[in-house]
Amino acid sequence: MKYLQIDRVCKSYPGKGRVTEVLSDIRLTIDKGEFVSIIGHSGCGKSTLLNLIAGLTDITTGVIKLEGREVNAPGPDRAVVFQNHSLLPWLSVYDNVKLAVTKVFGSTKSRAERHDWIMQTLELVQMTHAIGQRPGEISGGMRQRVGIARALAMEPKILLLDEPFGALDALTRAHLQDAVMDIHARLKNTMIMITHDVDEAVLLADRIVMMTNGPAATIGEVLPVAIPRPRDRIVLASNPDYVRTREAVLRFLYERHRFVEAAE
Amino acid sequence: MMGRSMTVTALNPTPASAQKAEAQVVPLPRPAKRPQRLAALGRIVAERIAPPVVVLLVLLLIWQLSFSGAASGLPAPTDVWEQSRELILDPFFVYGTQDIGLGWRVLTSLERVAYGFGLAAVVGVLVGAILGQSALMMRGFDPIFQVLRTVPPLAWLPISLAAFMDSGPSAIFVIFITAIWPIIINTAAGVRAIPQDYRNVAAVLRLNQIEFFWEIMVPSAAPYIFSGLRIGVGLSWLAIVAAEMLTGGVGIGFFIWDAWNSSRLTDIIVALVYIGVTGFVLDRLVGWLGHVVSRGTTE
């Protein structure tokens, strides 16, 4: 039995007089502990695919199964790190994570255990120094760290990251990528990350899922990344496997599936 | 060359001024600080307090000049002072069950408003929350609300009397029905404006309806809800005269009605000032409460 199984999934929206197909015949299986990056041009429906796995959007046809159980509603077993952090601005860093922990572990952990768990997850993203601050008072990179902590705090079976570092500057992004790699190495959790950054995809992923352009986008190619972990971005810069993988992704995106802005 | 010469000129004055300050530090700050604080105080008086006071005095003067003749229909400010001095100077006298100061009357009326407005706030926020969550309900109810909210408080009097058959509850109902519409409409708008991101968070966490209401909806919509409450408290205070025409007793609204019936025009003018000031304070109070509650919601 596969851990996560996406089987012949289509997503279409009824429009005026005709149906717009966004995703067509997506088939993908992901193993436990695997890190998968999904890359594609903007508008190819990669965020839609993530929302389908999260259960935030309804599947039109096909089925998604997590550990053999069909996914048809959102839940904390598929925690999402949202593109724009989506922290609640009226709650402190601590309370944002606490909301998730209270909801998920309210009946199974004692108050003290929950507190320890909140601090532990914030420790993991190095945010314990800012527990009393509100999202408006910390930097964009810090907010995203808290967003990751909140998702991790749910102890999800699968962590879904929706272009989490897209809005950050290059240096902050690099720090957070290292943080994610570190967390993945320590917790061995299954992660799916949407990105449009080729370097990010190659650096982080075990496999890169490359999507064709929409409408009716589908998986064009799945590329395994044969680079041993732990990975170091400085060492990788001259690693032939890294260079080759990077080139393959670039070729896919810019030669075979060049993004035509004018195409609808 | 340029850079070096500039750093030299920039460096030179610093030790010089530091030395100078060291020598004269004791006598200087004292006279420097006092006038500064006084000047700040003076500026506040000049900018904030003086303009309304001047305008008030000018208006009183115009009023005095326009109505000081013997044949004028309205009392001038000096007449008000002469005939109703006791009401102005002592808001909390008690001479009998019906003969009490305007401060007591305002408090009696505030109690009535507290019931009506409190009820309107609870019902209004709940109904607004339900309507905001459901586009279909909103489409169904919104036109009705838009029509009902324009009905003046006095017009509800006969209907509520007929429905409740008792003046006490009908007075509270009049206040309730006057205040509730902006609360419903604003809450619904605030709930509709909750960002999809927060809804997604709630969905992933599987928050139930009650948790969603307290954890997401109320804090997120708080600025909208409180602007509705602020309009509502103003309207409910507006309805007090209409409501107390029903109940009689010792409220400030009934006092005006009673003073009119016994042609004590100067008393009415004093009561108007009381009502105005109380309404102003109520408005600021709800505004302040909203500021405290919704602190941090605006990113």
XYZ file of C-alpha atoms in Angstrom:
563
model
C 0.000 0.000 0.000
C 1.327 3.379 -0.980
C 1.428 6.169 1.629
C -0.170 8.859 -0.519
C -1.879 7.851 -3.713
C -3.246 10.318 -6.256
C -5.194 8.333 -8.818
C -6.572 9.763 -12.086
C -7.518 13.047 -10.447
C -9.196 15.725 -12.571
C -10.331 19.145 -11.457
C -12.633 21.320 -13.520
C -14.680 24.393 -12.791
C -18.053 24.984 -14.418
C -17.915 28.307 -16.237
C -20.228 30.228 -18.507
C -21.519 27.644 -20.950
C -18.371 25.520 -20.834
C -16.332 23.633 -18.300
C -12.754 24.744 -17.647
C -10.477 21.819 -16.918
C -7.633 22.904 -14.664
C -6.010 19.590 -13.850
C -6.283 16.481 -15.957
C -5.465 12.868 -15.112
C -2.983 13.399 -12.273
C -1.385 10.131 -11.157
C 1.254 10.175 -8.448
C 2.258 8.041 -5.504
C 4.414 9.269 -2.679
C 6.218 7.151 -0.092
C 6.358 7.783 3.597
C 9.179 10.168 4.478
C 9.621 11.325 0.926
C 10.167 14.991 -0.008
C 8.473 15.847 -3.284
C 8.688 19.210 -5.038
C 6.040 20.181 -7.547
C 7.261 22.719 -10.068
C 5.578 24.415 -13.002
C 4.833 27.782 -14.512
C 2.350 30.031 -12.770
C -1.252 29.160 -13.544
C -0.476 25.471 -14.194
C -2.658 24.409 -11.288
C 0.050 23.296 -8.893
C -1.574 25.164 -6.023
C -4.901 23.595 -7.006
C -3.269 20.164 -6.777
C -2.013 20.974 -3.276
C -5.467 22.201 -2.249
C -6.952 18.926 -3.535
C -4.538 16.938 -1.359
C -5.275 19.243 1.582
C -9.000 18.725 0.985
C -9.616 22.468 0.736
C -10.899 22.017 -2.828
C -13.226 19.240 -3.989
C -11.977 16.691 -6.492
C -14.047 16.518 -9.702
C -13.131 12.940 -10.658
C -10.543 10.473 -9.389
C -9.430 9.765 -5.863
C -6.704 10.734 -3.401
C -5.873 8.247 -0.653
C -3.674 8.772 2.390
C -2.719 5.466 4.046
C -5.551 3.828 2.121
C -8.203 6.279 3.431
C -9.900 8.559 0.946
C -9.243 12.282 1.336
C -12.350 14.403 0.921
C -12.163 17.085 3.616
C -9.400 19.159 5.172
C -7.823 17.949 8.377
C -4.783 18.342 10.608
C -3.267 15.099 9.249
C -2.468 17.137 6.104
C -1.186 20.399 7.582
C -0.610 23.248 5.162
C 2.057 25.944 5.276
C 0.358 28.682 3.326
C 1.996 30.961 0.805
C 1.238 34.084 2.839
C 1.782 32.481 6.275
C -1.931 32.915 7.211
C -1.135 33.504 10.853
C -3.960 35.060 12.820
C -2.801 38.653 13.365
C -4.633 39.092 16.695
C -2.816 36.144 18.299
C 0.786 36.068 19.494
C 3.283 33.660 17.953
C 2.746 31.303 20.884
C -1.049 31.526 20.689
C -1.059 30.866 16.943
C 0.701 27.566 17.527
C -1.354 26.960 20.670
C -4.607 27.187 18.687
C -3.460 24.258 16.549
C -2.069 22.259 19.469
C -5.175 22.744 21.617
C -7.394 21.644 18.757
C -5.366 18.571 17.792
C -4.069 17.409 21.192
C -6.645 18.974 23.520
C -7.948 15.582 24.644
C -4.765 13.499 24.452
C -2.144 15.742 26.077
C -2.172 17.528 29.417
C -1.831 21.293 29.614
C 1.852 21.037 30.586
C 2.533 18.550 27.791
C 0.869 20.854 25.294
C 2.980 23.776 26.482
C 6.141 21.689 26.128
C 5.079 20.619 22.657
C 4.396 24.220 21.559
C 7.819 25.300 22.806
C 9.432 22.262 21.171
C 8.018 23.057 17.739
C 8.911 26.724 18.075
C 12.403 25.602 19.094
C 12.557 23.564 15.889
C 12.100 26.709 13.765
C 14.198 28.839 16.170
C 11.371 31.159 17.108
C 11.257 30.764 20.899
C 12.650 34.284 21.328
C 9.516 35.863 19.828
C 6.699 33.876 21.470
C 4.983 36.975 22.862
C 5.036 38.969 19.637
C 2.273 39.260 17.106
C 2.707 38.395 13.433
C 2.632 42.101 12.553
C 5.665 42.712 14.727
C 8.033 40.135 13.204
C 9.683 39.846 9.788
C 8.289 37.923 6.812
C 10.817 35.137 7.242
C 9.945 34.775 10.923
C 6.223 34.640 10.127
C 6.857 31.806 7.699
C 8.887 29.998 10.373
C 5.925 30.281 12.726
C 3.645 29.056 9.928
C 5.863 25.978 9.603
C 5.870 25.511 13.383
C 2.077 25.673 13.487
C 1.838 23.038 10.745
C 4.444 20.796 12.394
C 2.682 21.157 15.736
C -0.308 19.256 14.305
C 2.012 16.236 13.828
C 0.680 15.804 10.312
C 1.039 12.595 8.308
C 1.995 14.800 5.420
C 3.182 18.402 5.387
C 1.993 20.492 2.454
C 3.999 23.611 1.643
C 2.375 25.993 -0.833
C 5.203 28.142 -2.228
C 6.094 29.046 1.346
C 9.159 31.134 0.535
C 7.954 32.799 -2.653
C 7.576 36.236 -1.101
C 10.901 36.234 0.774
C 14.267 37.681 -0.221
C 16.971 35.273 -1.426
C 18.990 35.208 1.807
C 15.998 34.628 4.076
C 14.764 31.982 1.659
C 18.093 30.136 1.870
C 17.918 30.153 5.683
C 14.412 28.745 5.633
C 15.301 26.103 3.070
C 18.069 24.947 5.389
C 15.585 24.934 8.264
C 13.164 22.774 6.263
C 15.937 20.368 5.250
C 16.998 20.107 8.868
C 13.445 19.419 10.029
C 12.960 16.802 7.306
C 16.197 15.091 8.306
C 15.234 15.079 11.999
C 11.538 14.213 11.853
C 11.566 12.156 8.630
C 8.131 13.467 7.729
C 6.541 13.337 4.318
C 6.556 16.698 2.591
C 5.136 18.091 -0.619
C 6.340 21.520 -1.618
C 5.003 23.688 -4.403
C 7.656 25.951 -5.869
C 8.613 27.846 -8.977
C 12.249 28.047 -7.943
C 14.362 25.433 -9.740
C 17.236 25.581 -7.235
C 14.863 25.170 -4.336
C 13.240 22.141 -5.968
C 16.558 20.416 -6.657
C 18.069 21.272 -3.277
C 15.183 20.010 -1.177
C 13.443 17.221 -3.049
C 13.859 13.481 -3.416
C 11.739 13.719 -6.539
C 10.685 16.674 -8.667
C 7.237 16.568 -10.214
C 7.144 18.801 -13.273
C 3.786 20.033 -14.492
C 2.795 20.963 -18.020
C 1.077 24.251 -18.725
C -2.647 24.705 -18.250
C -5.469 24.555 -19.072
C -5.853 20.830 -18.392
C -2.365 20.658 -16.881
C -0.971 17.307 -15.941
C 2.276 15.785 -14.714
C 4.796 16.049 -17.537
C 7.677 14.234 -15.934
C 8.862 13.003 -12.547
C 12.579 13.444 -11.979
C 14.374 11.638 -9.144
C 17.118 13.685 -7.487
C 20.028 11.330 -6.859
C 21.982 13.552 -4.494
C 22.828 12.103 -1.089
C 21.752 13.906 2.087
C 22.681 15.948 4.000
C 22.949 18.446 1.195
C 24.968 21.611 1.372
C 24.133 24.371 -1.086
C 27.765 25.492 -1.397
C 29.124 22.011 -2.085
C 26.236 21.284 -4.453
C 27.006 24.265 -6.677
C 29.759 22.253 -8.352
C 28.203 18.780 -7.932
C 27.696 17.226 -11.411
C 24.463 15.453 -10.347
C 23.062 18.740 -9.084
C 24.037 20.592 -12.246
C 22.546 17.834 -14.420
C 19.276 17.707 -12.485
C 18.981 21.463 -12.519
C 19.555 21.523 -16.274
C 16.919 18.831 -16.822
C 14.327 20.866 -14.935
C 15.269 24.041 -16.795
C 15.013 22.231 -20.123
C 11.584 20.942 -19.216
C 10.342 24.366 -18.148
C 11.892 26.577 -20.796
C 12.315 24.352 -23.876
C 9.554 21.798 -23.894
C 6.900 23.603 -21.919
C 7.708 27.232 -22.457
C 5.153 29.455 -20.775
C 3.173 31.442 -23.318
C 1.606 34.359 -21.548
C -0.743 35.156 -24.429
C -2.276 31.655 -24.485
C -5.516 32.613 -22.774
C 40.353 63.667 -0.567
C 36.795 64.853 -0.276
C 35.793 61.998 1.970
C 38.738 62.504 4.265
C 38.227 66.222 4.667
C 34.539 65.627 5.346
C 35.191 63.114 8.089
C 37.620 65.517 9.665
C 35.111 68.340 9.779
C 32.455 65.977 11.028
C 34.657 64.649 13.773
C 35.959 67.925 15.059
C 32.821 69.550 16.496
C 31.786 66.481 18.478
C 34.442 66.559 21.201
C 34.212 70.323 21.296
C 30.477 70.321 21.995
C 30.843 67.450 24.444
C 33.361 69.441 26.402
C 31.139 72.462 26.384
C 28.144 70.450 27.550
C 30.149 68.927 30.373
C 30.967 72.332 31.751
C 27.481 73.851 31.574
C 25.230 70.855 32.040
C 23.799 71.738 35.459
C 22.279 75.168 34.900
C 21.079 74.603 31.317
C 18.402 71.832 31.309
C 16.151 73.277 33.993
C 15.064 76.454 32.286
C 15.098 74.591 28.949
C 12.631 71.865 30.024
C 9.969 73.860 31.813
C 9.093 76.235 28.992
C 9.113 73.251 26.641
C 6.481 71.415 28.649
C 4.527 74.613 29.123
C 4.759 75.312 25.414
C 3.444 71.829 24.645
C 0.553 72.361 27.043
C -0.103 75.743 25.520
C -0.114 74.232 22.063
C -2.666 71.606 23.111
C -4.881 74.331 24.585
C -4.520 76.476 21.480
C -5.112 73.632 19.032
C -7.674 71.439 20.789
C -9.500 73.353 23.481
C -9.569 76.949 22.303
C -11.385 76.448 18.966
C -14.480 74.659 20.352
C -14.681 77.057 23.316
C -14.518 80.092 21.019
C -17.128 78.631 18.672
C -19.380 77.805 21.629
C -19.108 81.331 23.018
C -19.846 82.876 19.622
C -22.879 80.632 19.146
C -24.165 81.485 22.651
C -23.706 85.177 21.852
C -25.650 84.895 18.587
C -28.364 82.943 20.412
C -28.479 85.569 23.157
C -28.740 88.421 20.663
C -31.378 86.739 18.511
C -33.790 85.767 21.325
C -33.303 88.434 23.993
C -36.357 90.493 22.939
C -39.524 90.219 25.035
C -41.564 88.914 22.097
C -39.215 86.080 21.135
C -40.611 82.533 21.284
C -37.480 80.833 22.582
C -35.608 81.554 25.816
C -32.152 83.118 25.523
C -29.145 81.593 27.348
C -29.552 84.054 30.234
C -33.193 82.958 30.646
C -32.082 79.333 30.753
C -29.550 80.173 33.447
C -32.111 82.124 35.515
C -35.000 79.682 35.304
C -33.205 76.334 35.323
C -30.127 77.100 37.371
C -30.834 74.329 39.841
C -30.979 71.687 37.102
C -27.655 72.852 35.735
C -25.788 73.179 39.000
C -26.965 70.055 40.836
C -27.556 67.005 38.673
C -28.127 64.688 41.654
C -30.709 66.351 43.928
C -33.642 64.315 45.219
C -36.712 66.271 46.402
C -39.305 63.567 45.853
C -39.890 60.451 43.775
C -40.725 62.523 40.693
C -38.582 65.585 41.462
C -34.972 64.491 40.986
C -31.839 65.850 39.299
C -31.121 65.302 35.630
C -28.133 63.103 36.465
C -30.475 60.552 38.070
C -32.803 60.789 35.117
C -29.945 60.143 32.697
C -28.924 57.086 34.756
C -32.493 55.744 34.674
C -32.590 56.171 30.924
C -29.158 54.589 30.529
C -30.393 51.497 32.338
C -33.242 51.225 29.841
C -30.842 51.718 26.937
C -28.496 49.129 28.414
C -31.257 46.500 28.210
C -32.387 47.443 24.709
C -28.933 47.960 23.273
C -27.441 44.945 25.038
C -30.147 42.756 23.557
C -29.657 44.359 20.137
C -25.882 43.778 20.347
C -26.210 40.060 21.165
C -28.991 39.335 18.668
C -27.495 41.633 16.019
C -24.041 40.032 16.120
C -25.478 36.503 16.021
C -27.911 37.228 13.180
C -25.212 39.188 11.326
C -22.792 36.280 11.712
C -25.316 33.818 10.259
C -26.180 36.121 7.368
C -22.516 36.816 6.655
C -21.803 33.094 6.414
C -24.594 32.361 3.972
C -24.857 34.274 0.716
C -28.346 32.876 0.144
C -29.678 34.076 3.509
C -28.060 37.438 2.893
C -29.793 37.807 -0.455
C -33.095 36.885 1.151
C -32.926 39.110 4.215
C -30.912 42.110 3.124
C -33.697 43.978 1.220
C -36.059 43.557 4.187
C -33.450 44.895 6.597
C -32.657 47.799 4.326
C -36.321 48.814 4.389
C -36.875 48.208 8.110
C -33.799 50.111 9.219
C -35.187 53.364 7.821
C -38.316 53.186 9.999
C -38.055 55.931 12.670
C -38.221 54.921 16.361
C -41.559 56.702 16.932
C -43.217 54.601 14.244
C -42.430 51.412 16.181
C -44.292 52.701 19.252
C -47.852 51.681 18.439
C -46.778 48.341 17.024
C -44.684 47.382 20.030
C -47.418 48.548 22.427
C -49.937 46.401 20.597
C -47.545 43.438 20.665
C -46.350 43.639 24.278
C -49.443 45.271 25.903
C -47.096 46.732 28.503
C -45.105 49.945 28.402
C -41.895 48.603 30.028
C -41.024 45.869 27.525
C -42.298 47.911 24.587
C -39.941 50.785 25.453
C -37.015 48.376 25.502
C -38.244 46.854 22.250
C -38.291 50.288 20.583
C -34.661 50.843 21.591
C -33.771 47.305 20.514
C -35.403 47.561 17.085
C -33.848 50.964 16.409
C -30.335 49.872 17.277
C -30.210 46.390 15.779
C -30.049 47.089 12.015
C -26.606 48.651 11.722
C -25.258 45.920 14.035
C -26.662 43.157 11.810
C -25.587 44.794 8.575
C -22.056 45.637 9.739
C -21.457 42.250 11.336
C -22.583 40.512 8.151
C -20.227 42.701 6.108
C -17.376 41.954 8.528
C -17.988 38.214 8.357
C -18.077 38.277 4.573
C -14.750 40.141 4.643
C -12.952 37.385 6.617
C -9.973 36.470 4.414
C -10.091 33.049 2.774
C -6.714 32.322 4.427
C -8.277 32.355 7.891
C -11.080 30.109 6.666
C -8.486 27.697 5.279
C -6.683 27.650 8.617
C -9.980 26.920 10.346
C -10.734 24.155 7.829
C -7.357 22.458 8.259
C -7.742 22.647 12.047
C -11.337 21.381 11.739
C -12.664 24.139 13.998
C -16.370 23.629 14.677
C -18.942 26.406 14.296
C -18.596 27.680 17.862
C -14.797 27.598 17.806
C -14.828 29.341 14.421
C -17.123 32.029 15.829
C -14.893 32.825 18.823
C -11.429 32.124 17.400
C -11.760 33.537 13.879
C -15.006 35.367 13.232
C -15.224 37.720 16.228
C -11.586 38.892 16.215
C -11.437 39.146 12.429
C -14.719 41.033 12.085
C -14.213 43.091 15.278
C -13.564 46.421 13.520
C -16.781 46.001 11.513
C -18.790 44.763 14.483
C -17.713 47.682 16.642
C -18.477 50.291 14.033
C -21.959 48.728 13.877
C -22.221 48.786 17.666
C -21.134 52.406 17.683
C -23.842 53.438 15.258
C -26.271 51.237 17.200
C -25.559 52.820 20.578
C -26.064 56.265 19.047
C -29.394 55.217 17.566
C -30.576 53.572 20.775
C -29.886 56.774 22.668
C -31.794 58.643 19.964
C -34.779 56.388 20.614
C -34.882 57.157 24.350
C -37.304 60.079 24.069
C -39.699 58.046 21.945
C -39.404 55.081 24.285
C -40.017 57.112 27.428
C -43.067 58.829 25.997
C -44.520 55.359 26.573
C -43.191 54.488 29.968
C -43.383 57.806 31.783
C -41.494 57.769 35.076
C -38.227 59.519 35.723
C -36.149 59.068 32.565
C -34.546 61.982 30.770
C -36.684 61.313 27.694
C -39.896 61.506 29.689
C -38.586 64.624 31.439
C -38.524 66.409 28.057
C -42.015 65.201 27.208
C -43.226 66.312 30.638
C -41.463 69.699 30.452
C -43.054 70.337 27.061
C -46.498 69.566 28.465
C -45.941 72.090 31.253
C -44.173 74.599 28.916
C -40.836 74.625 30.750
C -38.772 75.380 27.667
C -35.573 76.234 29.549
C -35.655 72.821 31.277
C -35.898 71.157 27.875
C -32.817 73.017 26.704
C -30.828 71.863 29.738
C -32.065 68.286 29.179
C -30.989 68.477 25.540
C -27.458 69.318 26.640
C -27.492 66.348 29.047
C -28.713 64.017 26.308
C -26.136 65.308 23.851
C -23.225 64.956 26.248
C -24.348 61.473 27.334
C -24.711 60.358 23.705
C -21.246 61.691 22.962
C -19.767 59.803 25.923
C -21.571 56.579 24.915
C -20.229 56.860 21.384
C -16.676 57.394 22.591
C -17.023 54.557 25.086
C -18.014 51.998 22.445
C -15.370 53.394 20.095
C -12.730 52.998 22.803
C -13.940 49.487 23.615
C -13.676 48.559 19.942
C -10.190 50.005 19.820
C -9.156 47.886 22.795
C -10.789 44.690 21.521
C -9.663 44.926 17.901
C -6.124 45.998 18.766
C -3.705 44.150 16.544
C -6.253 43.004 13.984
C -5.061 45.530 11.464
C -1.740 44.338 10.150
